[in-house]
PDB file of C-alpha atoms in Angstrom:
ATOM      1  CA  MET A   1      40.614 253.200  -4.296  1.00 92.00           C
ATOM      2  CA  ILE A   2      37.732 253.065  -1.439  1.00 97.00           C
ATOM      3  CA  LYS A   3      38.427 252.174   2.090  1.00 98.00           C
ATOM      4  CA  LEU A   4      34.779 253.023   3.684  1.00 98.00           C
ATOM      5  CA  VAL A   5      31.355 252.097   2.676  1.00 98.00           C
ATOM      6  CA  ALA A   6      28.718 253.905   4.195  1.00 98.00           C
ATOM      7  CA  VAL A   7      24.872 252.350   3.562  1.00 98.00           C
ATOM      8  CA  ASP A   8      21.321 253.790   4.350  1.00 98.00           C
ATOM      9  CA  ILE A   9      18.847 250.833   5.889  1.00 97.00           C
ATOM     10  CA  ASP A  10      15.447 251.608   4.814  1.00 95.00           C
ATOM     11  CA  GLY A  11      14.573 252.467   1.110  1.00 96.00           C
ATOM     12  CA  THR A  12      18.455 252.128   0.367  1.00 98.00           C
ATOM     13  CA  PHE A  13      19.922 248.754   1.289  1.00 98.00           C
ATOM     14  CA  MET A  14      16.729 247.173   2.380  1.00 97.00           C
ATOM     15  CA  ARG A  15      14.245 245.902  -0.015  1.00 98.00           C
ATOM     16  CA  SER A  16      10.528 247.550   0.463  1.00 96.00           C
ATOM     17  CA  ASN A  17       9.470 243.935   2.409  1.00 96.00           C
ATOM     18  CA  TYR A  18      12.704 244.199   4.427  1.00 94.00           C
ATOM     19  CA  THR A  19      14.713 241.731   3.286  1.00 97.00           C
ATOM     20  CA  PHE A  20      18.169 242.074   1.278  1.00 98.00           C
ATOM     21  CA  ASP A  21      20.236 239.294  -0.869  1.00 98.00           C
ATOM     22  CA  VAL A  22      22.166 237.654   2.479  1.00 98.00           C
ATOM     23  CA  GLU A  23      24.033 235.427   0.301  1.00 98.00           C
ATOM     24  CA  ARG A  24      25.368 237.806  -2.135  1.00 98.00           C
ATOM     25  CA  PHE A  25      26.198 240.277   0.722  1.00 98.00           C
ATOM     26  CA  GLU A  26      28.298 238.215   2.792  1.00 98.00           C
ATOM     27  CA  LYS A  27      30.323 237.336  -0.776  1.00 98.00           C
ATOM     28  CA  ILE A  28      30.562 241.111  -1.352  1.00 98.00           C
ATOM     29  CA  LEU A  29      31.146 241.774   2.540  1.00 98.00           C
ATOM     30  CA  ALA A  30      33.933 239.299   2.602  1.00 98.00           C
ATOM     31  CA  ARG A  31      35.585 240.924  -0.456  1.00 98.00           C
ATOM     32  CA  ILE A  32      35.157 244.254   0.803  1.00 98.00           C
ATOM     33  CA  ASN A  33      37.265 242.983   4.387  1.00 97.00           C
ATOM     34  CA  ALA A  34      39.796 241.895   2.189  1.00 97.00           C
ATOM     35  CA  ALA A  35      40.400 244.923   0.218  1.00 97.00           C
ATOM     36  CA  GLY A  36      41.059 246.471   3.769  1.00 97.00           C
ATOM     37  CA  CYS A  37      37.681 248.222   3.227  1.00 98.00           C
ATOM     38  CA  ASN A  38      35.292 249.014   6.623  1.00 98.00           C
ATOM     39  CA  PHE A  39      31.675 248.775   6.075  1.00 98.00           C
ATOM     40  CA  VAL A  40      29.171 251.123   8.208  1.00 98.00           C
ATOM     41  CA  VAL A  41      25.557 250.726   8.172  1.00 98.00           C
ATOM     42  CA  ALA A  42      25.095 254.769   8.657  1.00 98.00           C
ATOM     43  CA  SER A  43      20.581 254.696   9.774  1.00 96.00           C
ATOM     44  CA  GLY A  44      18.167 257.053  11.575  1.00 92.00           C
ATOM     45  CA  ASN A  45      16.962 253.604  13.383  1.00 93.00           C
ATOM     46  CA  GLN A  46      17.322 252.573  16.445  1.00 96.00           C
ATOM     47  CA  TYR A  47      20.912 250.949  17.658  1.00 97.00           C
ATOM     48  CA  TYR A  48      19.622 247.515  19.082  1.00 97.00           C
ATOM     49  CA  GLN A  49      17.434 247.240  15.697  1.00 96.00           C
ATOM     50  CA  LEU A  50      20.951 247.413  13.680  1.00 97.00           C
ATOM     51  CA  ARG A  51      22.639 245.184  15.853  1.00 97.00           C
ATOM     52  CA  GLU A  52      19.736 243.022  15.810  1.00 96.00           C
ATOM     53  CA  MET A  53      19.912 242.992  12.068  1.00 96.00           C
ATOM     54  CA  PHE A  54      23.572 242.961  11.468  1.00 97.00           C
ATOM     55  CA  LYS A  55      24.420 240.730  14.575  1.00 96.00           C
ATOM     56  CA  LYS A  56      26.120 238.221  12.601  1.00 97.00           C
ATOM     57  CA  TYR A  57      28.812 240.199  11.229  1.00 97.00           C
ATOM     58  CA  ARG A  58      28.784 242.895  14.216  1.00 95.00           C
ATOM     59  CA  ASN A  59      32.670 242.152  14.543  1.00 95.00           C
ATOM     60  CA  GLU A  60      33.193 242.946  11.178  1.00 97.00           C
ATOM     61  CA  ILE A  61      31.383 246.577  10.604  1.00 98.00           C
ATOM     62  CA  SER A  62      30.514 249.420  12.176  1.00 98.00           C
ATOM     63  CA  LEU A  63      26.964 250.895  12.873  1.00 98.00           C
ATOM     64  CA  VAL A  64      25.967 254.585  12.766  1.00 98.00           C
ATOM     65  CA  SER A  65      22.665 254.831  14.302  1.00 97.00           C
ATOM     66  CA  ASP A  66      20.335 257.206  15.467  1.00 95.00           C
ATOM     67  CA  ASN A  67      21.675 259.373  12.856  1.00 93.00           C
ATOM     68  CA  GLY A  68      24.830 260.001  14.077  1.00 96.00           C
ATOM     69  CA  ALA A  69      24.366 260.019  17.578  1.00 96.00           C
ATOM     70  CA  TYR A  70      25.176 256.617  18.405  1.00 98.00           C
ATOM     71  CA  ILE A  71      28.449 255.039  16.663  1.00 98.00           C
ATOM     72  CA  GLU A  72      29.904 251.264  17.433  1.00 98.00           C
ATOM     73  CA  SER A  73      33.289 250.012  15.598  1.00 98.00           C
ATOM     74  CA  ARG A  74      32.832 245.991  15.388  1.00 96.00           C
ATOM     75  CA  GLY A  75      31.361 245.674  18.927  1.00 96.00           C
ATOM     76  CA  GLU A  76      32.991 248.733  20.275  1.00 97.00           C
ATOM     77  CA  LEU A  77      31.294 252.012  21.803  1.00 97.00           C
ATOM     78  CA  ILE A  78      32.980 254.795  19.619  1.00 97.00           C
ATOM     79  CA  PHE A  79      30.278 257.875  20.638  1.00 98.00           C
ATOM     80  CA  ALA A  80      27.191 258.605  22.135  1.00 97.00           C
ATOM     81  CA  ALA A  81      25.298 261.942  21.919  1.00 97.00           C
ATOM     82  CA  ASP A  82      23.733 263.874  25.251  1.00 97.00           C
ATOM     83  CA  ILE A  83      20.862 265.513  24.582  1.00 98.00           C
ATOM     84  CA  PRO A  84      20.305 268.344  27.759  1.00 97.00           C
ATOM     85  CA  LYS A  85      17.228 267.336  30.072  1.00 95.00           C
ATOM     86  CA  GLU A  86      16.200 271.037  29.579  1.00 97.00           C
ATOM     87  CA  ILE A  87      16.413 270.992  25.874  1.00 97.00           C
ATOM     88  CA  ILE A  88      14.358 267.534  26.212  1.00 97.00           C
ATOM     89  CA  ALA A  89      11.632 269.246  28.503  1.00 97.00           C
ATOM     90  CA  SER A  90      11.767 271.909  25.383  1.00 96.00           C
ATOM     91  CA  ALA A  91      11.175 269.550  22.864  1.00 97.00           C
ATOM     92  CA  THR A  92       8.774 268.163  24.383  1.00 97.00           C
ATOM     93  CA  ASP A  93       6.261 270.984  25.267  1.00 97.00           C
ATOM     94  CA  ILE A  94       6.249 271.933  21.489  1.00 96.00           C
ATOM     95  CA  CYS A  95       4.901 268.642  20.654  1.00 95.00           C
ATOM     96  CA  ARG A  96       2.496 268.619  22.868  1.00 95.00           C
ATOM     97  CA  ARG A  97       1.111 271.510  21.686  1.00 94.00           C
ATOM     98  CA  HIS A  98       0.672 269.684  18.146  1.00 92.00           C
ATOM     99  CA  PRO A  99      -1.160 266.425  18.590  1.00 89.00           C
ATOM    100  CA  GLN A 100      -0.852 266.110  14.842  1.00 90.00           C
ATOM    101  CA  ILE A 101       2.785 265.102  16.111  1.00 94.00           C
ATOM    102  CA  TYR A 102       3.853 261.063  17.280  1.00 96.00           C
ATOM    103  CA  LYS A 103       6.792 261.620  19.208  1.00 97.00           C
ATOM    104  CA  PHE A 104       9.287 259.223  20.730  1.00 97.00           C
ATOM    105  CA  LEU A 105      12.550 259.860  22.990  1.00 98.00           C
ATOM    106  CA  CYS A 106      15.117 257.579  21.966  1.00 97.00           C
ATOM    107  CA  GLY A 107      18.133 256.902  24.374  1.00 98.00           C
ATOM    108  CA  VAL A 108      21.137 255.044  25.133  1.00 97.00           C
ATOM    109  CA  LYS A 109      18.890 252.312  27.111  1.00 97.00           C
ATOM    110  CA  SER A 110      15.854 252.251  25.170  1.00 98.00           C
ATOM    111  CA  ALA A 111      13.280 254.465  23.151  1.00 98.00           C
ATOM    112  CA  TYR A 112      10.340 255.682  25.153  1.00 98.00           C
ATOM    113  CA  CYS A 113       6.713 256.824  24.244  1.00 98.00           C
ATOM    114  CA  GLU A 114       4.318 258.412  26.681  1.00 98.00           C
ATOM    115  CA  LYS A 115       1.415 256.713  27.528  1.00 97.00           C
ATOM    116  CA  ASN A 116      -2.249 256.948  26.046  1.00 95.00           C
ATOM    117  CA  THR A 117       0.132 259.472  23.205  1.00 95.00           C
ATOM    118  CA  VAL A 118      -0.176 256.667  20.533  1.00 95.00           C
ATOM    119  CA  SER A 119      -2.430 253.947  19.156  1.00 95.00           C
ATOM    120  CA  ASP A 120      -1.486 250.121  19.736  1.00 95.00           C
ATOM    121  CA  ASP A 121      -0.708 250.127  15.624  1.00 94.00           C
ATOM    122  CA  VAL A 122       1.591 253.474  15.856  1.00 94.00           C
ATOM    123  CA  TYR A 123       3.387 251.786  18.646  1.00 95.00           C
ATOM    124  CA  ASN A 124       3.574 248.371  17.061  1.00 94.00           C
ATOM    125  CA  PHE A 125       4.559 249.971  13.667  1.00 92.00           C
ATOM    126  CA  MET A 126       7.608 252.288  15.704  1.00 94.00           C
ATOM    127  CA  LYS A 127       8.598 249.075  17.213  1.00 93.00           C
ATOM    128  CA  LYS A 128       9.825 247.723  13.956  1.00 91.00           C
ATOM    129  CA  TYR A 129      12.303 250.596  14.171  1.00 91.00           C
ATOM    130  CA  MET A 130      13.159 250.725  17.980  1.00 95.00           C
ATOM    131  CA  PRO A 131      12.483 247.128  19.103  1.00 96.00           C
ATOM    132  CA  ARG A 132      13.556 248.578  22.376  1.00 97.00           C
ATOM    133  CA  MET A 133      11.107 250.639  23.542  1.00 97.00           C
ATOM    134  CA  GLU A 134       9.291 251.278  26.837  1.00 97.00           C
ATOM    135  CA  LEU A 135       6.112 253.270  27.839  1.00 97.00           C
ATOM    136  CA  VAL A 136       6.796 255.729  30.534  1.00 98.00           C
ATOM    137  CA  ASP A 137       4.344 258.365  31.862  1.00 97.00           C
ATOM    138  CA  ASP A 138       6.174 261.880  31.068  1.00 97.00           C
ATOM    139  CA  PHE A 139       9.753 262.099  29.047  1.00 97.00           C
ATOM    140  CA  LYS A 140      10.657 264.508  31.312  1.00 96.00           C
ATOM    141  CA  THR A 141      11.074 262.150  34.184  1.00 96.00           C
ATOM    142  CA  VAL A 142      12.934 259.586  32.126  1.00 97.00           C
ATOM    143  CA  ASP A 143      16.380 258.751  33.383  1.00 96.00           C
ATOM    144  CA  ASP A 144      18.503 257.791  30.666  1.00 97.00           C
ATOM    145  CA  LYS A 145      21.271 259.418  27.876  1.00 97.00           C
ATOM    146  CA  PHE A 146      19.124 261.052  25.244  1.00 98.00           C
ATOM    147  CA  LEU A 147      20.232 260.931  21.460  1.00 97.00           C
ATOM    148  CA  LYS A 148      17.189 261.986  19.464  1.00 96.00           C
ATOM    149  CA  PHE A 149      13.411 262.422  19.393  1.00 96.00           C
ATOM    150  CA  ALA A 150      11.604 260.329  16.497  1.00 95.00           C
ATOM    151  CA  LEU A 151       8.743 262.276  15.172  1.00 95.00           C
ATOM    152  CA  LEU A 152       5.772 260.647  13.157  1.00 93.00           C
ATOM    153  CA  ILE A 153       3.466 263.582  11.368  1.00 91.00           C
ATOM    154  CA  GLN A 154      -0.455 262.512  10.714  1.00 84.00           C
ATOM    155  CA  GLN A 155      -0.556 264.857   7.848  1.00 78.00           C
ATOM    156  CA  GLU A 156       2.096 264.054   5.787  1.00 71.00           C
ATOM    157  CA  ASP A 157       1.538 267.365   3.560  1.00 80.00           C
ATOM    158  CA  LYS A 158       2.519 269.343   6.928  1.00 83.00           C
ATOM    159  CA  ILE A 159       5.623 268.075   7.277  1.00 86.00           C
ATOM    160  CA  PHE A 160       7.598 270.739   6.064  1.00 86.00           C
ATOM    161  CA  GLU A 161       5.613 273.366   8.284  1.00 91.00           C
ATOM    162  CA  TYR A 162       6.150 271.369  11.320  1.00 92.00           C
ATOM    163  CA  TYR A 163       9.966 271.103  10.024  1.00 91.00           C
ATOM    164  CA  LYS A 164       9.972 275.140  10.245  1.00 93.00           C
ATOM    165  CA  ILE A 165       7.893 275.230  13.792  1.00 94.00           C
ATOM    166  CA  PHE A 166      10.987 273.151  15.209  1.00 95.00           C
ATOM    167  CA  ARG A 167      13.743 275.200  13.530  1.00 94.00           C
ATOM    168  CA  GLU A 168      12.263 278.315  15.138  1.00 94.00           C
ATOM    169  CA  GLU A 169      11.100 276.984  18.300  1.00 95.00           C
ATOM    170  CA  LEU A 170      14.043 275.236  19.605  1.00 95.00           C
ATOM    171  CA  SER A 171      16.845 278.025  18.309  1.00 90.00           C
ATOM    172  CA  GLY A 172      19.243 275.626  17.023  1.00 91.00           C
ATOM    173  CA  LYS A 173      19.061 273.342  20.215  1.00 96.00           C
ATOM    174  CA  LEU A 174      17.953 270.529  18.183  1.00 97.00           C
ATOM    175  CA  ILE A 175      18.251 270.215  14.269  1.00 93.00           C
ATOM    176  CA  PRO A 176      15.211 268.527  12.327  1.00 92.00           C
ATOM    177  CA  THR A 177      15.960 266.412   9.300  1.00 85.00           C
ATOM    178  CA  THR A 178      13.524 264.535   7.270  1.00 79.00           C
ATOM    179  CA  SER A 179      13.690 260.744   7.595  1.00 70.00           C
ATOM    180  CA  GLY A 180      11.117 259.585   5.429  1.00 66.00           C
ATOM    181  CA  HIS A 181       7.648 260.967   3.988  1.00 62.00           C
ATOM    182  CA  ASP A 182       6.087 261.225   7.110  1.00 85.00           C
ATOM    183  CA  SER A 183       8.625 261.353   9.717  1.00 87.00           C
ATOM    184  CA  MET A 184      11.165 263.686  11.011  1.00 91.00           C
ATOM    185  CA  ASP A 185      14.261 263.638  13.737  1.00 92.00           C
ATOM    186  CA  LEU A 186      15.692 266.251  16.486  1.00 95.00           C
ATOM    187  CA  ILE A 187      19.207 265.698  16.260  1.00 93.00           C
ATOM    188  CA  LEU A 188      22.057 267.810  18.172  1.00 96.00           C
ATOM    189  CA  PRO A 189      23.613 270.483  15.697  1.00 96.00           C
ATOM    190  CA  GLY A 190      26.646 268.958  13.928  1.00 95.00           C
ATOM    191  CA  LEU A 191      25.279 265.355  14.179  1.00 95.00           C
ATOM    192  CA  HIS A 192      24.118 263.662  11.491  1.00 95.00           C
ATOM    193  CA  LYS A 193      25.206 260.436   9.297  1.00 97.00           C
ATOM    194  CA  ALA A 194      28.132 262.430   7.839  1.00 98.00           C
ATOM    195  CA  SER A 195      29.596 263.583  11.321  1.00 97.00           C
ATOM    196  CA  GLY A 196      29.530 259.526  12.675  1.00 98.00           C
ATOM    197  CA  ILE A 197      30.834 258.542   9.285  1.00 98.00           C
ATOM    198  CA  LYS A 198      33.910 261.714   9.803  1.00 98.00           C
ATOM    199  CA  LYS A 199      34.794 259.803  13.197  1.00 98.00           C
ATOM    200  CA  LEU A 200      34.876 256.634  11.615  1.00 98.00           C
ATOM    201  CA  ALA A 201      37.367 257.752   9.143  1.00 98.00           C
ATOM    202  CA  GLU A 202      39.423 259.268  11.465  1.00 98.00           C
ATOM    203  CA  LEU A 203      39.694 256.463  13.686  1.00 97.00           C
ATOM    204  CA  PHE A 204      40.346 254.436  10.723  1.00 98.00           C
ATOM    205  CA  GLY A 205      43.101 257.106   8.925  1.00 98.00           C
ATOM    206  CA  ILE A 206      41.226 257.722   5.794  1.00 98.00           C
ATOM    207  CA  THR A 207      39.851 260.562   4.258  1.00 98.00           C
ATOM    208  CA  ALA A 208      36.088 261.503   2.732  1.00 98.00           C
ATOM    209  CA  ALA A 209      37.638 260.837  -0.604  1.00 98.00           C
ATOM    210  CA  GLU A 210      38.070 257.213   0.145  1.00 98.00           C
ATOM    211  CA  CYS A 211      34.588 256.970   1.203  1.00 98.00           C
ATOM    212  CA  VAL A 212      31.382 255.970  -0.619  1.00 98.00           C
ATOM    213  CA  ALA A 213      27.507 256.243   0.447  1.00 98.00           C
ATOM    214  CA  PHE A 214      23.987 255.075  -0.313  1.00 98.00           C
ATOM    215  CA  GLY A 215      21.425 256.866   0.367  1.00 98.00           C
ATOM    216  CA  ASP A 216      17.473 258.038  -0.267  1.00 96.00           C
ATOM    217  CA  SER A 217      16.384 260.456   2.193  1.00 93.00           C
ATOM    218  CA  GLY A 218      16.846 263.709   3.227  1.00 90.00           C
ATOM    219  CA  ASN A 219      18.841 262.612   6.261  1.00 92.00           C
ATOM    220  CA  ASP A 220      20.880 261.157   3.752  1.00 96.00           C
ATOM    221  CA  ILE A 221      22.089 264.065   1.928  1.00 96.00           C
ATOM    222  CA  GLU A 222      24.920 265.319   4.596  1.00 96.00           C
ATOM    223  CA  MET A 223      27.013 261.905   4.156  1.00 98.00           C
ATOM    224  CA  LEU A 224      26.282 261.882   0.432  1.00 98.00           C
ATOM    225  CA  LYS A 225      27.953 265.172   0.241  1.00 98.00           C
ATOM    226  CA  TYR A 226      30.517 264.554   2.465  1.00 98.00           C
ATOM    227  CA  CYS A 227      31.851 261.110   0.873  1.00 98.00           C
ATOM    228  CA  GLY A 228      34.108 261.111  -1.929  1.00 98.00           C
ATOM    229  CA  GLU A 229      31.668 258.769  -4.162  1.00 98.00           C
ATOM    230  CA  SER A 230      27.854 259.060  -3.208  1.00 98.00           C
ATOM    231  CA  TYR A 231      24.830 257.082  -4.989  1.00 98.00           C
ATOM    232  CA  ALA A 232      21.451 257.936  -4.335  1.00 98.00           C
ATOM    233  CA  MET A 233      18.962 255.345  -5.112  1.00 98.00           C
ATOM    234  CA  ALA A 234      16.849 255.302  -8.296  1.00 98.00           C
ATOM    235  CA  ASN A 235      13.762 255.310  -5.632  1.00 97.00           C
ATOM    236  CA  GLY A 236      14.945 257.916  -3.738  1.00 96.00           C
ATOM    237  CA  ALA A 237      13.676 261.629  -3.426  1.00 92.00           C
ATOM    238  CA  PRO A 238      15.025 264.462  -6.109  1.00 96.00           C
ATOM    239  CA  GLU A 239      17.189 266.528  -3.460  1.00 95.00           C
ATOM    240  CA  VAL A 240      18.950 263.411  -2.598  1.00 97.00           C
ATOM    241  CA  LYS A 241      19.653 262.802  -6.379  1.00 98.00           C
ATOM    242  CA  ALA A 242      20.903 266.197  -6.999  1.00 98.00           C
ATOM    243  CA  ALA A 243      23.142 265.754  -3.701  1.00 98.00           C
ATOM    244  CA  ALA A 244      24.365 262.703  -5.005  1.00 98.00           C
ATOM    245  CA  LYS A 245      27.399 262.049  -7.464  1.00 98.00           C
ATOM    246  CA  TYR A 246      25.573 259.163  -9.032  1.00 98.00           C
ATOM    247  CA  VAL A 247      21.856 257.385  -8.993  1.00 98.00           C
ATOM    248  CA  CYS A 248      21.992 253.479  -9.106  1.00 98.00           C
ATOM    249  CA  PRO A 249      19.048 251.028  -9.014  1.00 98.00           C
ATOM    250  CA  SER A 250      16.360 250.889  -6.565  1.00 98.00           C
ATOM    251  CA  ASN A 251      15.891 249.247  -3.016  1.00 98.00           C
ATOM    252  CA  ASP A 252      13.754 246.477  -4.848  1.00 98.00           C
ATOM    253  CA  GLU A 253      16.538 245.887  -7.678  1.00 98.00           C
ATOM    254  CA  ASP A 254      19.140 245.694  -4.510  1.00 98.00           C
ATOM    255  CA  GLY A 255      21.022 248.498  -5.757  1.00 98.00           C
ATOM    256  CA  VAL A 256      23.659 249.051  -3.280  1.00 98.00           C
ATOM    257  CA  LEU A 257      24.580 245.306  -3.732  1.00 98.00           C
ATOM    258  CA  VAL A 258      24.923 245.580  -7.682  1.00 98.00           C
ATOM    259  CA  THR A 259      26.832 248.760  -7.211  1.00 98.00           C
ATOM    260  CA  LEU A 260      28.938 247.084  -4.881  1.00 98.00           C
ATOM    261  CA  ASP A 261      29.721 243.783  -6.958  1.00 98.00           C
ATOM    262  CA  LYS A 262      31.273 246.407  -9.515  1.00 97.00           C
ATOM    263  CA  ILE A 263      33.310 248.556  -7.134  1.00 97.00           C
ATOM    264  CA  PHE A 264      34.678 245.103  -5.717  1.00 97.00           C
ATOM    265  CA  PRO A 265      34.104 242.562  -8.081  1.00 96.00           C
ATOM    266  CA  ASN A 266      35.079 239.329  -8.076  1.00 88.00           C
TER     267      ASN A 266
END
């Protein structure tokens, strides 16, 4: 019996135009709750974006945001990561050596962008995913509890080259994970969507076998492997489909809701 449903947002739950079938979702969520199951939004996006997106249901669901670095369940904080300042400094220095990388630092209070490092278009694009954002002079002087780095790679064909650079130069202090075609996150070792879902499963007293996950990108692979049941989206990357047990219709075909209708029928 499924007791936890975890869904990625971009390319998975959300259609390409960033909408979802609200009426259909609310009917499914009611059935999920009635079955004693837990609905979890698991995303690399900022907590404040997810909280706003699902504000109507905040006391009914859980949020695993920032790739497992910040976890809330039914409005209550469960976990927040804290990257040491010296690691923030090291990662910042690496990024500064590669101007093709647009860097954003994600904290508990806000996300941050260094002044004069990105165009207005890029800044406004990233605010879609990190609506609470501040311009600062230097990441190294920001006073916050830090969750992750979010990076945009200007040359998409070089993303795996930069992946290797961060793997080697950060020596395991932070781990790179791809979160889209031109996006990469740097997160603490052991933190990812699966670690967040595991914390919630332990909180709810359930097992991995009782969980189902939906995803489309590289940062979904751990949770797809963790959960007893897993679905890659038809629009998902090949390595994501390889990690999942099943493939469901694409995000633009409402694949998550189509599948949940079958798992939790009327």
